Amino acid sequence: MQDLGTISPSLEEFRELAGHSRVIPVRLKVLADAETPIGLYRKLAQGQPGTFLMESAAVGGAWSRYSFIGARSRATLTTKDGQAHWLGEPPAGVPVSGSPVDAIRDTIDALRTDRFEGLPPFTSGLVGFLGWETVRHWERLVSPPEDDLQLPEMALNLVTDMAVHDNVDGTVLLIANAINFDNSSERVDEAWHDAVARVKELLARISAPVVQPVSVLAPAALDFASSVQERWDEAEYLAALDRGKEAIVDGEVFQVVISRRFEMECNASALDVYRVLRNTNPSPYMYIFSLADADGREYSIVGSSPEALVTVTGEEVITHPIAGSRPRGKTVEADKALTEELLADQKERAEHLMLVDLSRNDLSKVCVAGTVDVTQFMEVERFSHIMHLVSTVVGRLSPQAKAYDVLKATFPAGTLSGAPKPRALRLLDELEPHRRGIYGGVVGYLDFAGDMDMAIAIRSALIREGRAYVQAGGGIVADSVNPTEALETVNKAAAPLRAVHTAGSLHNISAESLPGGAES
C-alpha cells in the first residue's frame, strides 16, 4: 500500500508518456474498505448514460478481485441507420461514419497505448455491447427479420473517468484518462492538470456521504409467471423448431439455436434489478450499462452471463464453450441426479463436442498453428437456476492478429447460432420473427493496450421505458423434443425475469417504520 494517496504519473512522467501514448490513465489509489461496488456506482454513475458497473463472481459465488465502475464517457460509438455514429466528442482521426465494425478497429488502432504494469486489467478502452446484428457487417445476411425494438447495433463507451474497487485489499483506484483528443503534441501540461482535477472530483464524490437504501421485499407481490408475456406465439415458435429439425434432416446444418423473447413490465430501476440479479445469480460476468441511442432514448442492459465469448490477454486467447444444460435440483440428491443425467445424455455430449470443435476452428483463424488446445472438457458448472456443460479452448495469438481480429473470428458464439455457423445464421433469419438485439451479442471491453474480455449477452435484460426484455434459446438437433426445448428457454430466462419481478417488489425501510421496540 505504499502507493496510497499519490497521483500517478507525475507531470514529468506524463510528459514522457505523452510522446507515444494517446491515452494515459492518471490515477490515485485510496483505502476505502467501507465502500462497496454498488455504493460507488450510486455515488459516481447514478445511472447516467455512458456509465456502467462490471463485476465477476467465480462459479460457486466467490467474488473476483476487481469491480469496474464507469463514472463518465466523453463519447460513445453507436449506430444510426446501420452506420457508425458517435455521441459526444470523438477523438481526432477516428471514423465518424461508415461501417461501425471498421470504426471499432480503427478507433482501437488510433488510440493504441502502452500496457501499464501493476494496474488492474481494464483502465481505458471501449466498453459496452455489440448486439447480435453486428454480425451482418461480417457475414452476408440479406433477409433480416423485423426490427421491432429499434435498438442500436452496438454502443461502446470511450471511458474517461472510472473507479476500480479491489475486493481483496479494500482499495479504490480512481482513474481519469487523459485522452489526446486532437492528436497533437500541444497542451500536454494542460491535459495532466485537467486529469488531476477530475481525479480530485472523483475523490470528492466518493468521500461525500449519501443515503444508501436498506431494502426488503413487499409482503405481497403479483404472481411471477402471469406477469411474463411471450413476444412469439407459442404455436409459431414450436413450428419453427420443427422447421429447424427439417433443415437438419435435409443436411443444411448440424444444429441451430432458436431463441424466443419474453417481456414484462419493469417498475424498478435498472440498478435495483441488478442488485437482485447479482444476489440471486452470481456469475463470471455481471454488468449494468446505462446508455442512450442516437435519438436520445435511454435504456439499460443488466445481466449475469456465465459464458465468455473470448478473452485476449497479451498473446493468450481463451474461449469457454457452454452447451448442454439441466435445471437445478430442489435438493442435493436431486441436483446430483440431474448432474449424472446431463453427463450421460449422448445428445447433449454430441452437441457440446460439436461446439468445442467450432471454437477450435474459430481460434485457429487467429492463433499460431499448433497452439490451439482444449484444457477443460465437458465439466459441469452450476448456477442459480441451471447447470451447464463447460469446456475451455486456448491458443496463442498470431503476431499478425489483434484483439479485433479475434472478435471478428469468433462472433457470434457458435453456442448461440449453431453449426456450420454461416448457414445457421441465414436459417435463423428465416425462422425467428424479430431481430435479437442484445441477445447473443457480447458485453465487455476492448482496451487500448490490445487486450479484450467479452461475455456472451445471455441471462440479460434490456430495460427501456418501463419494460424489460429477456431472450433465451436452445440448440436444436434432429432428435430434439419440442416441449423439452421450450422448457429450456424458460429455465434460461428465469434468472433475469425473476430479478425484474423481485426488484419491483423491493421497498426501502428504516428503523422507525418497524413495529415494536423498547418500551419507554
Short mmCIF file of C-alpha atoms in Angstrom, two decimals:
data_model
loop_
_atom_site.label_atom_id
_atom_site.label_comp_id
_atom_site.label_asym_id
_atom_site.label_seq_id
_atom_site.Cartn_x
_atom_site.Cartn_y
_atom_site.Cartn_z
CA MET A 1 0.00 0.00 0.00
CA GLN A 2 3.00 2.27 -0.37
CA ASP A 3 1.39 3.99 -3.36
CA LEU A 4 -1.71 5.17 -1.49
CA GLY A 5 -2.50 8.85 -1.86
CA THR A 6 -0.06 9.61 -4.69
CA ILE A 7 -1.16 10.97 -8.05
CA SER A 8 0.47 8.93 -10.80
CA PRO A 9 2.07 9.56 -13.20
CA SER A 10 3.79 12.76 -12.14
CA LEU A 11 3.81 15.69 -14.54
CA GLU A 12 7.35 14.82 -15.63
CA GLU A 13 6.42 11.18 -16.24
CA PHE A 14 3.27 12.26 -18.03
CA ARG A 15 5.26 14.44 -20.44
CA GLU A 16 7.41 11.46 -21.38
CA LEU A 17 4.43 9.14 -21.84
CA ALA A 18 2.59 11.69 -23.96
CA GLY A 19 5.23 11.33 -26.64
CA HIS A 20 4.00 7.86 -27.59
CA SER A 21 0.59 7.28 -25.93
CA ARG A 22 -2.69 8.99 -26.79
CA VAL A 23 -4.39 7.64 -23.66
CA ILE A 24 -2.77 7.90 -20.23
CA PRO A 25 -4.61 6.84 -17.05
CA VAL A 26 -3.94 9.46 -14.38
CA ARG A 27 -4.79 7.78 -11.12
CA LEU A 28 -5.00 7.88 -7.36
CA LYS A 29 -5.31 4.86 -5.06
CA VAL A 30 -7.08 5.27 -1.73
CA LEU A 31 -8.02 2.90 1.06
CA ALA A 32 -11.82 2.79 1.02
CA ASP A 33 -12.65 -0.51 2.66
CA ALA A 34 -16.07 0.71 3.78
CA GLU A 35 -17.15 1.16 0.16
CA THR A 36 -18.94 -1.41 -1.99
CA PRO A 37 -19.22 -1.56 -5.78
CA ILE A 38 -22.94 -0.77 -5.56
CA GLY A 39 -22.26 2.19 -3.27
CA LEU A 40 -19.57 3.52 -5.61
CA TYR A 41 -21.92 3.17 -8.56
CA ARG A 42 -24.54 5.22 -6.72
CA LYS A 43 -22.01 7.95 -5.96
CA LEU A 44 -20.21 8.07 -9.31
CA ALA A 45 -22.61 6.89 -12.01
CA GLN A 46 -26.17 7.48 -10.80
CA GLY A 47 -27.50 5.66 -13.85
CA GLN A 48 -26.47 8.40 -16.29
CA PRO A 49 -25.89 7.42 -19.95
CA GLY A 50 -22.29 6.42 -20.55
CA THR A 51 -21.86 4.84 -17.11
CA PHE A 52 -21.52 1.22 -16.08
CA LEU A 53 -20.66 -1.34 -13.42
CA MET A 54 -18.91 -4.62 -14.27
CA GLU A 55 -18.28 -7.34 -11.69
CA SER A 56 -17.41 -11.01 -11.58
CA ALA A 57 -18.04 -13.98 -9.32
CA ALA A 58 -16.45 -17.37 -9.80
CA VAL A 59 -18.60 -20.47 -10.06
CA GLY A 60 -19.74 -21.14 -6.52
CA GLY A 61 -20.23 -17.46 -5.69
CA ALA A 62 -16.75 -16.28 -4.60
CA TRP A 63 -16.29 -12.67 -5.72
CA SER A 64 -13.43 -11.92 -8.09
CA ARG A 65 -10.90 -9.26 -7.23
CA TYR A 66 -11.94 -6.22 -9.26
CA SER A 67 -15.18 -4.35 -9.89
CA PHE A 68 -15.16 -1.59 -12.53
CA ILE A 69 -17.35 1.50 -12.19
CA GLY A 70 -17.63 3.87 -15.13
CA ALA A 71 -18.34 7.42 -13.99
CA ARG A 72 -18.21 9.28 -17.31
CA SER A 73 -17.68 8.61 -21.00
CA ARG A 74 -16.81 11.59 -23.15
CA ALA A 75 -18.01 9.81 -26.29
CA THR A 76 -19.92 6.66 -27.24
CA LEU A 77 -19.60 4.79 -30.52
CA THR A 78 -23.04 3.59 -31.57
CA THR A 79 -25.01 3.19 -34.79
CA LYS A 80 -27.65 5.12 -36.68
CA ASP A 81 -29.29 3.67 -39.79
CA GLY A 82 -26.65 0.93 -39.83
CA GLN A 83 -23.74 3.38 -39.90
CA ALA A 84 -21.19 4.35 -37.28
CA HIS A 85 -22.37 7.28 -35.18
CA TRP A 86 -20.67 8.99 -32.24
CA LEU A 87 -22.47 10.54 -29.31
CA GLY A 88 -20.40 13.22 -27.64
CA GLU A 89 -16.94 14.24 -28.84
CA PRO A 90 -14.94 11.57 -30.70
CA PRO A 91 -11.14 11.84 -30.84
CA ALA A 92 -9.47 13.19 -33.96
CA GLY A 93 -8.54 10.55 -36.51
CA VAL A 94 -11.29 8.01 -35.79
CA PRO A 95 -14.06 7.20 -38.29
CA VAL A 96 -17.24 9.17 -37.67
CA SER A 97 -19.34 7.36 -40.30
CA GLY A 98 -19.24 4.24 -42.45
CA SER A 99 -19.00 0.69 -41.18
CA PRO A 100 -19.37 0.53 -37.39
CA VAL A 101 -17.09 -2.51 -37.10
CA ASP A 102 -14.39 -0.69 -39.07
CA ALA A 103 -14.86 2.21 -36.66
CA ILE A 104 -14.17 -0.14 -33.73
CA ARG A 105 -10.99 -1.44 -35.35
CA ASP A 106 -9.72 1.99 -36.38
CA THR A 107 -10.52 3.63 -33.03
CA ILE A 108 -8.57 0.96 -31.15
CA ASP A 109 -5.66 1.41 -33.57
CA ALA A 110 -5.75 5.20 -33.35
CA LEU A 111 -5.73 5.21 -29.54
CA ARG A 112 -3.28 2.33 -29.12
CA THR A 113 -1.34 2.87 -25.91
CA ASP A 114 1.20 1.24 -23.64
CA ARG A 115 0.37 -1.52 -21.21
CA PHE A 116 0.74 -0.03 -17.73
CA GLU A 117 2.18 -2.67 -15.43
CA GLY A 118 0.77 -3.14 -11.95
CA LEU A 119 -2.69 -1.82 -12.82
CA PRO A 120 -6.00 -3.70 -12.97
CA PRO A 121 -6.75 -5.43 -16.28
CA PHE A 122 -9.01 -2.63 -17.55
CA THR A 123 -8.29 1.08 -17.18
CA SER A 124 -9.15 2.55 -20.59
CA GLY A 125 -10.76 1.44 -23.81
CA LEU A 126 -14.12 0.88 -25.46
CA VAL A 127 -16.64 -0.73 -23.13
CA GLY A 128 -20.26 -1.68 -23.74
CA PHE A 129 -22.10 -4.09 -26.01
CA LEU A 130 -22.21 -5.36 -29.58
CA GLY A 131 -25.64 -6.73 -30.40
CA TRP A 132 -26.41 -9.77 -32.50
CA GLU A 133 -26.99 -7.62 -35.58
CA THR A 134 -23.29 -6.70 -35.64
CA VAL A 135 -22.67 -9.99 -37.44
CA ARG A 136 -24.32 -8.52 -40.54
CA HIS A 137 -21.19 -6.43 -41.10
CA TRP A 138 -19.04 -9.59 -41.18
CA GLU A 139 -21.39 -12.13 -42.79
CA ARG A 140 -23.55 -11.65 -45.88
CA LEU A 141 -27.07 -11.95 -44.48
CA VAL A 142 -29.63 -10.46 -46.84
CA SER A 143 -33.01 -11.16 -45.18
CA PRO A 144 -33.05 -9.71 -41.66
CA PRO A 145 -36.22 -10.18 -39.60
CA GLU A 146 -38.35 -7.33 -38.28
CA ASP A 147 -36.52 -4.73 -36.19
CA ASP A 148 -39.31 -4.22 -33.67
CA LEU A 149 -37.16 -2.91 -30.79
CA GLN A 150 -35.24 -0.34 -32.87
CA LEU A 151 -32.14 -0.84 -30.74
CA PRO A 152 -28.69 0.32 -31.89
CA GLU A 153 -26.48 -2.46 -33.18
CA MET A 154 -23.83 -1.52 -30.63
CA ALA A 155 -22.87 1.03 -28.01
CA LEU A 156 -19.24 1.27 -26.88
CA ASN A 157 -18.28 3.95 -24.38
CA LEU A 158 -14.95 5.72 -24.66
CA VAL A 159 -14.50 5.75 -20.91
CA THR A 160 -12.81 8.80 -19.44
CA ASP A 161 -13.45 8.68 -15.68
CA MET A 162 -13.79 5.46 -13.71
CA ALA A 163 -13.04 3.70 -10.44
CA VAL A 164 -11.76 0.20 -9.76
CA HIS A 165 -12.82 -1.40 -6.49
CA ASP A 166 -10.35 -4.00 -5.18
CA ASN A 167 -12.33 -6.63 -3.29
CA VAL A 168 -9.12 -8.10 -1.82
CA ASP A 169 -7.33 -5.17 -0.18
CA GLY A 170 -10.21 -2.69 0.13
CA THR A 171 -8.63 -0.03 -2.06
CA VAL A 172 -10.27 2.02 -4.78
CA LEU A 173 -8.28 3.20 -7.78
CA LEU A 174 -9.65 6.47 -9.18
CA ILE A 175 -8.80 6.97 -12.85
CA ALA A 176 -9.13 9.99 -15.12
CA ASN A 177 -7.96 9.05 -18.59
CA ALA A 178 -6.06 11.83 -20.32
CA ILE A 179 -7.05 11.27 -23.94
CA ASN A 180 -5.27 13.23 -26.65
CA PHE A 181 -8.45 14.14 -28.49
CA ASP A 182 -6.87 16.38 -31.14
CA ASN A 183 -3.82 14.11 -31.71
CA SER A 184 -1.40 17.00 -31.27
CA SER A 185 1.70 17.48 -29.16
CA GLU A 186 0.38 20.70 -27.67
CA ARG A 187 -1.23 21.33 -24.28
CA VAL A 188 0.39 18.31 -22.62
CA ASP A 189 0.70 20.03 -19.24
CA GLU A 190 -2.88 21.25 -19.52
CA ALA A 191 -4.05 17.67 -20.13
CA TRP A 192 -2.31 16.43 -16.99
CA HIS A 193 -3.75 19.21 -14.82
CA ASP A 194 -7.23 18.54 -16.24
CA ALA A 195 -6.95 14.82 -15.43
CA VAL A 196 -5.72 15.57 -11.91
CA ALA A 197 -8.70 17.87 -11.37
CA ARG A 198 -11.05 15.07 -12.48
CA VAL A 199 -9.37 12.60 -10.12
CA LYS A 200 -9.93 15.07 -7.29
CA GLU A 201 -13.58 15.37 -8.30
CA LEU A 202 -13.95 11.58 -8.18
CA LEU A 203 -12.36 11.58 -4.73
CA ALA A 204 -14.76 14.26 -3.51
CA ARG A 205 -17.73 12.30 -4.80
CA ILE A 206 -16.80 9.02 -3.14
CA SER A 207 -15.95 10.88 0.09
CA ALA A 208 -19.33 12.57 0.29
CA PRO A 209 -21.98 10.80 2.37
CA VAL A 210 -25.03 9.56 0.51
CA VAL A 211 -28.15 7.80 1.68
CA GLN A 212 -27.72 4.10 0.96
CA PRO A 213 -31.17 2.50 0.95
CA VAL A 214 -31.90 -0.60 3.00
CA SER A 215 -34.45 -2.71 1.14
CA VAL A 216 -36.83 -5.58 1.84
CA LEU A 217 -39.46 -7.35 -0.23
CA ALA A 218 -43.03 -6.18 -0.11
CA PRO A 219 -45.19 -8.68 1.80
CA ALA A 220 -47.40 -9.32 -1.22
CA ALA A 221 -46.40 -9.41 -4.88
CA LEU A 222 -48.05 -10.27 -8.17
CA ASP A 223 -47.68 -13.82 -9.42
CA PHE A 224 -44.39 -14.06 -11.29
CA ALA A 225 -45.39 -16.32 -14.17
CA SER A 226 -48.58 -14.43 -15.02
CA SER A 227 -46.67 -11.18 -15.42
CA VAL A 228 -44.44 -12.55 -18.22
CA GLN A 229 -45.51 -12.20 -21.84
CA GLU A 230 -44.11 -14.05 -24.85
CA ARG A 231 -43.34 -11.98 -27.92
CA TRP A 232 -43.65 -15.02 -30.21
CA ASP A 233 -46.85 -17.08 -30.34
CA GLU A 234 -46.21 -20.49 -28.77
CA ALA A 235 -47.60 -22.44 -31.74
CA GLU A 236 -45.46 -20.48 -34.20
CA TYR A 237 -42.39 -20.98 -32.01
CA LEU A 238 -42.95 -24.75 -31.90
CA ALA A 239 -43.48 -24.78 -35.67
CA ALA A 240 -40.11 -23.04 -36.07
CA LEU A 241 -38.50 -25.79 -34.00
CA ASP A 242 -39.97 -28.33 -36.43
CA ARG A 243 -38.65 -26.39 -39.43
CA GLY A 244 -35.23 -26.27 -37.78
CA LYS A 245 -35.25 -30.05 -37.38
CA GLU A 246 -36.30 -30.44 -41.02
CA ALA A 247 -33.29 -28.35 -42.08
CA ILE A 248 -31.05 -30.64 -40.03
CA VAL A 249 -32.53 -33.78 -41.61
CA ASP A 250 -32.03 -32.18 -45.04
CA GLY A 251 -28.34 -31.69 -44.25
CA GLU A 252 -28.36 -27.88 -44.17
CA VAL A 253 -26.98 -27.65 -40.62
CA PHE A 254 -25.97 -29.95 -37.79
CA GLN A 255 -27.56 -27.72 -35.17
CA VAL A 256 -29.42 -24.41 -34.96
CA VAL A 257 -30.05 -22.32 -31.83
CA ILE A 258 -33.61 -20.98 -31.96
CA SER A 259 -34.50 -18.36 -29.37
CA ARG A 260 -37.58 -16.53 -28.20
CA ARG A 261 -38.15 -13.31 -26.30
CA PHE A 262 -40.03 -12.79 -23.06
CA GLU A 263 -41.06 -9.39 -21.74
CA MET A 264 -42.72 -7.87 -18.71
CA GLU A 265 -43.38 -4.55 -17.05
CA CYS A 266 -40.44 -3.19 -15.10
CA ASN A 267 -41.42 -0.89 -12.26
CA ALA A 268 -37.97 -0.94 -10.68
CA SER A 269 -34.80 0.94 -11.50
CA ALA A 270 -32.19 -0.90 -13.54
CA LEU A 271 -29.90 -0.71 -10.51
CA ASP A 272 -32.43 -2.50 -8.30
CA VAL A 273 -32.80 -5.21 -10.94
CA TYR A 274 -29.03 -5.57 -10.95
CA ARG A 275 -28.89 -5.68 -7.15
CA VAL A 276 -31.29 -8.61 -7.13
CA LEU A 277 -29.63 -10.41 -10.03
CA ARG A 278 -26.12 -10.25 -8.58
CA ASN A 279 -27.53 -11.60 -5.32
CA THR A 280 -29.59 -14.44 -6.79
CA ASN A 281 -27.45 -15.42 -9.79
CA PRO A 282 -23.77 -14.55 -9.23
CA SER A 283 -21.88 -15.29 -12.44
CA PRO A 284 -18.47 -14.77 -14.05
CA TYR A 285 -19.82 -11.71 -15.90
CA MET A 286 -22.23 -9.30 -14.19
CA TYR A 287 -22.99 -5.86 -15.56
CA ILE A 288 -25.23 -2.86 -15.73
CA PHE A 289 -24.84 -0.35 -18.57
CA SER A 290 -26.78 2.89 -18.85
CA LEU A 291 -26.90 4.08 -22.45
CA ALA A 292 -28.73 6.28 -24.95
CA ASP A 293 -29.38 5.88 -28.66
CA ALA A 294 -28.76 8.44 -31.38
CA ASP A 295 -32.20 9.98 -30.77
CA GLY A 296 -31.65 10.34 -27.04
CA ARG A 297 -33.82 7.40 -25.89
CA GLU A 298 -32.25 5.99 -22.75
CA TYR A 299 -32.03 2.29 -22.00
CA SER A 300 -30.15 -0.06 -19.69
CA ILE A 301 -28.64 -3.51 -20.03
CA VAL A 302 -28.49 -5.67 -16.92
CA GLY A 303 -27.06 -9.17 -16.96
CA SER A 304 -25.26 -12.04 -15.27
CA SER A 305 -23.73 -14.13 -18.02
CA PRO A 306 -21.99 -17.43 -17.32
CA GLU A 307 -20.22 -17.55 -20.67
CA ALA A 308 -17.30 -15.68 -22.20
CA LEU A 309 -17.17 -15.34 -25.94
CA VAL A 310 -13.42 -14.79 -25.86
CA THR A 311 -10.68 -13.14 -23.83
CA VAL A 312 -7.35 -11.87 -25.10
CA THR A 313 -4.60 -11.16 -22.56
CA GLY A 314 -1.29 -10.43 -24.22
CA GLU A 315 -0.78 -13.39 -26.54
CA GLU A 316 -3.20 -15.72 -24.73
CA VAL A 317 -6.62 -16.30 -26.29
CA ILE A 318 -9.30 -18.21 -24.34
CA THR A 319 -12.87 -19.20 -25.08
CA HIS A 320 -15.31 -21.19 -22.95
CA PRO A 321 -17.98 -23.00 -25.00
CA ILE A 322 -21.08 -23.83 -22.94
CA ALA A 323 -23.64 -26.26 -24.32
CA GLY A 324 -25.84 -28.78 -22.58
CA SER A 325 -27.99 -27.91 -19.58
CA ARG A 326 -30.32 -29.10 -16.87
CA PRO A 327 -32.35 -27.14 -14.29
CA ARG A 328 -31.01 -27.15 -10.75
CA GLY A 329 -32.47 -29.75 -8.41
CA LYS A 330 -34.52 -28.71 -5.40
CA THR A 331 -32.42 -30.95 -3.12
CA VAL A 332 -28.79 -32.07 -3.05
CA GLU A 333 -29.85 -35.54 -4.13
CA ALA A 334 -31.97 -34.22 -6.99
CA ASP A 335 -29.14 -31.93 -8.10
CA LYS A 336 -26.72 -34.85 -8.15
CA ALA A 337 -29.16 -36.97 -10.14
CA LEU A 338 -29.62 -34.20 -12.72
CA THR A 339 -25.84 -33.81 -12.99
CA GLU A 340 -25.42 -37.52 -13.71
CA GLU A 341 -28.27 -37.39 -16.19
CA LEU A 342 -26.65 -34.46 -18.01
CA LEU A 343 -23.25 -36.16 -18.22
CA ALA A 344 -24.85 -39.34 -19.55
CA ASP A 345 -27.01 -37.61 -22.18
CA GLN A 346 -25.47 -38.56 -25.53
CA LYS A 347 -27.40 -35.84 -27.38
CA GLU A 348 -26.03 -33.15 -25.05
CA ARG A 349 -22.50 -34.58 -25.27
CA ALA A 350 -22.56 -34.72 -29.06
CA GLU A 351 -23.87 -31.15 -29.25
CA HIS A 352 -21.19 -29.96 -26.84
CA LEU A 353 -18.39 -31.71 -28.75
CA MET A 354 -19.54 -30.13 -32.00
CA LEU A 355 -19.38 -26.66 -30.46
CA VAL A 356 -15.96 -27.29 -28.92
CA ASP A 357 -14.76 -28.21 -32.42
CA LEU A 358 -16.32 -24.99 -33.74
CA SER A 359 -14.44 -22.97 -31.08
CA ARG A 360 -11.18 -24.68 -32.04
CA ASN A 361 -11.83 -23.84 -35.68
CA ASP A 362 -12.60 -20.18 -34.85
CA LEU A 363 -9.41 -19.77 -32.80
CA SER A 364 -7.29 -21.46 -35.46
CA LYS A 365 -8.01 -18.50 -37.76
CA VAL A 366 -6.19 -16.06 -35.45
CA CYS A 367 -3.79 -18.23 -33.41
CA VAL A 368 -0.37 -19.69 -34.14
CA ALA A 369 -0.70 -23.09 -35.81
CA GLY A 370 -0.46 -25.95 -33.33
CA THR A 371 -1.20 -23.83 -30.24
CA VAL A 372 -4.98 -24.31 -30.04
CA ASP A 373 -5.79 -26.80 -27.29
CA VAL A 374 -8.71 -27.95 -25.13
CA THR A 375 -7.65 -27.58 -21.49
CA GLN A 376 -11.02 -28.29 -19.82
CA PHE A 377 -13.53 -30.65 -21.38
CA MET A 378 -17.20 -31.15 -20.65
CA GLU A 379 -17.27 -30.32 -16.94
CA VAL A 380 -20.47 -29.39 -15.09
CA GLU A 381 -20.74 -25.86 -13.70
CA ARG A 382 -23.72 -24.81 -11.59
CA PHE A 383 -25.58 -21.51 -11.44
CA SER A 384 -28.66 -20.43 -9.52
CA HIS A 385 -31.34 -21.84 -11.83
CA ILE A 386 -29.39 -24.03 -14.24
CA MET A 387 -26.30 -26.20 -14.71
CA HIS A 388 -24.19 -26.43 -17.87
CA LEU A 389 -21.52 -28.50 -19.57
CA VAL A 390 -18.45 -26.27 -19.99
CA SER A 391 -15.13 -26.61 -21.82
CA THR A 392 -12.11 -24.31 -22.24
CA VAL A 393 -10.24 -23.79 -25.51
CA VAL A 394 -6.97 -21.81 -25.57
CA GLY A 395 -4.48 -20.63 -28.17
CA ARG A 396 -1.56 -18.24 -28.74
CA LEU A 397 -2.40 -15.11 -30.72
CA SER A 398 -0.77 -14.89 -34.14
CA PRO A 399 1.69 -11.97 -34.49
CA GLN A 400 -0.40 -10.73 -37.43
CA ALA A 401 -3.66 -10.68 -35.45
CA LYS A 402 -5.12 -8.25 -32.93
CA ALA A 403 -7.99 -8.44 -30.46
CA TYR A 404 -10.37 -7.05 -33.08
CA ASP A 405 -9.47 -9.91 -35.43
CA VAL A 406 -10.21 -12.41 -32.65
CA LEU A 407 -13.60 -10.79 -32.08
CA LYS A 408 -14.39 -10.97 -35.78
CA ALA A 409 -13.30 -14.63 -35.99
CA THR A 410 -15.39 -15.78 -33.04
CA PHE A 411 -18.51 -13.58 -33.25
CA PRO A 412 -21.19 -14.67 -32.70
CA ALA A 413 -20.62 -17.69 -30.50
CA GLY A 414 -21.48 -20.99 -32.11
CA THR A 415 -23.37 -21.81 -28.92
CA LEU A 416 -25.82 -19.04 -29.90
CA SER A 417 -26.04 -19.73 -33.65
CA GLY A 418 -25.48 -23.40 -34.39
CA ALA A 419 -23.19 -25.07 -36.89
CA PRO A 420 -21.97 -24.68 -39.52
CA LYS A 421 -22.17 -21.07 -38.44
CA PRO A 422 -22.73 -19.27 -41.80
CA ARG A 423 -25.72 -21.42 -42.79
CA ALA A 424 -27.10 -21.42 -39.24
CA LEU A 425 -27.08 -17.61 -39.27
CA ARG A 426 -29.08 -17.49 -42.50
CA LEU A 427 -31.50 -20.09 -41.19
CA LEU A 428 -32.12 -18.05 -38.03
CA ASP A 429 -33.09 -15.07 -40.19
CA GLU A 430 -35.72 -17.31 -41.78
CA LEU A 431 -37.01 -18.87 -38.55
CA GLU A 432 -37.02 -16.10 -35.92
CA PRO A 433 -39.59 -13.31 -36.44
CA HIS A 434 -37.69 -10.45 -34.78
CA ARG A 435 -34.12 -9.22 -34.57
CA ARG A 436 -32.35 -10.43 -31.47
CA GLY A 437 -30.99 -7.10 -30.26
CA ILE A 438 -28.50 -7.58 -27.44
CA TYR A 439 -29.23 -11.31 -27.11
CA GLY A 440 -26.38 -13.47 -28.35
CA GLY A 441 -24.12 -10.47 -28.87
CA VAL A 442 -21.35 -9.57 -26.45
CA VAL A 443 -20.80 -7.32 -23.46
CA GLY A 444 -17.36 -6.24 -22.26
CA TYR A 445 -14.35 -4.23 -23.36
CA LEU A 446 -11.53 -3.82 -25.83
CA ASP A 447 -8.72 -1.91 -24.19
CA PHE A 448 -6.16 0.31 -25.88
CA ALA A 449 -3.25 -1.95 -24.89
CA GLY A 450 -4.57 -4.76 -27.06
CA ASP A 451 -6.49 -6.90 -24.56
CA MET A 452 -10.16 -7.84 -24.71
CA ASP A 453 -12.71 -9.52 -22.46
CA MET A 454 -16.13 -10.19 -23.97
CA ALA A 455 -19.02 -12.11 -22.42
CA ILE A 456 -21.90 -13.52 -24.42
CA ALA A 457 -25.02 -11.44 -23.75
CA ILE A 458 -27.24 -14.13 -22.25
CA ARG A 459 -29.14 -14.12 -18.95
CA SER A 460 -29.54 -10.41 -19.65
CA ALA A 461 -32.39 -7.91 -19.67
CA LEU A 462 -32.87 -4.88 -21.86
CA ILE A 463 -34.75 -2.30 -19.80
CA ARG A 464 -36.35 0.63 -21.58
CA GLU A 465 -39.34 2.86 -20.94
CA GLY A 466 -40.84 0.71 -18.21
CA ARG A 467 -40.45 -2.68 -19.87
CA ALA A 468 -37.87 -5.44 -19.62
CA TYR A 469 -36.98 -7.78 -22.48
CA VAL A 470 -35.23 -11.12 -21.93
CA GLN A 471 -34.39 -13.61 -24.67
CA ALA A 472 -33.27 -17.24 -24.39
CA GLY A 473 -32.69 -20.10 -26.79
CA GLY A 474 -31.68 -23.71 -27.09
CA GLY A 475 -29.69 -25.80 -29.51
CA ILE A 476 -31.93 -27.83 -31.83
CA VAL A 477 -30.70 -31.12 -33.30
CA ALA A 478 -32.51 -33.81 -35.27
CA ASP A 479 -33.89 -35.67 -32.26
CA SER A 480 -34.78 -32.65 -30.13
CA VAL A 481 -38.07 -32.88 -28.25
CA ASN A 482 -40.06 -29.67 -28.60
CA PRO A 483 -41.50 -29.45 -25.05
CA THR A 484 -38.04 -30.07 -23.61
CA GLU A 485 -36.50 -27.34 -25.76
CA ALA A 486 -39.29 -24.92 -24.86
CA LEU A 487 -38.76 -25.59 -21.16
CA GLU A 488 -35.02 -24.99 -21.56
CA THR A 489 -35.65 -21.45 -22.81
CA VAL A 490 -37.87 -20.80 -19.79
CA ASN A 491 -35.19 -22.07 -17.40
CA LYS A 492 -32.54 -19.91 -19.06
CA ALA A 493 -34.69 -16.77 -18.95
CA ALA A 494 -35.78 -17.34 -15.36
CA ALA A 495 -32.94 -15.57 -13.52
CA PRO A 496 -33.25 -12.12 -15.16
CA LEU A 497 -37.05 -12.27 -15.36
CA ARG A 498 -37.31 -13.16 -11.70
CA ALA A 499 -34.87 -10.36 -10.87
CA VAL A 500 -37.08 -7.83 -12.68
CA HIS A 501 -40.13 -9.13 -10.84
CA THR A 502 -38.43 -9.20 -7.44
CA ALA A 503 -36.88 -5.75 -7.86
CA GLY A 504 -40.36 -4.36 -8.45
CA SER A 505 -41.34 -5.70 -5.02
CA LEU A 506 -38.45 -4.08 -3.15
CA HIS A 507 -39.13 -1.18 -0.85
CA ASN A 508 -36.87 0.75 1.47
CA ILE A 509 -37.31 0.59 5.23
CA SER A 510 -35.99 2.40 8.27
CA ALA A 511 -35.90 1.56 11.95
CA GLU A 512 -38.78 3.96 12.54
CA SER A 513 -41.00 2.06 10.12
CA LEU A 514 -40.74 -1.23 12.01
CA PRO A 515 -43.21 -2.18 14.75
CA GLY A 516 -42.17 -2.93 18.32
CA GLY A 517 -39.04 -1.84 20.12
CA ALA A 518 -38.05 -0.93 23.66
CA GLU A 519 -40.80 0.37 25.94
CA SER A 520 -40.31 3.79 27.50
#
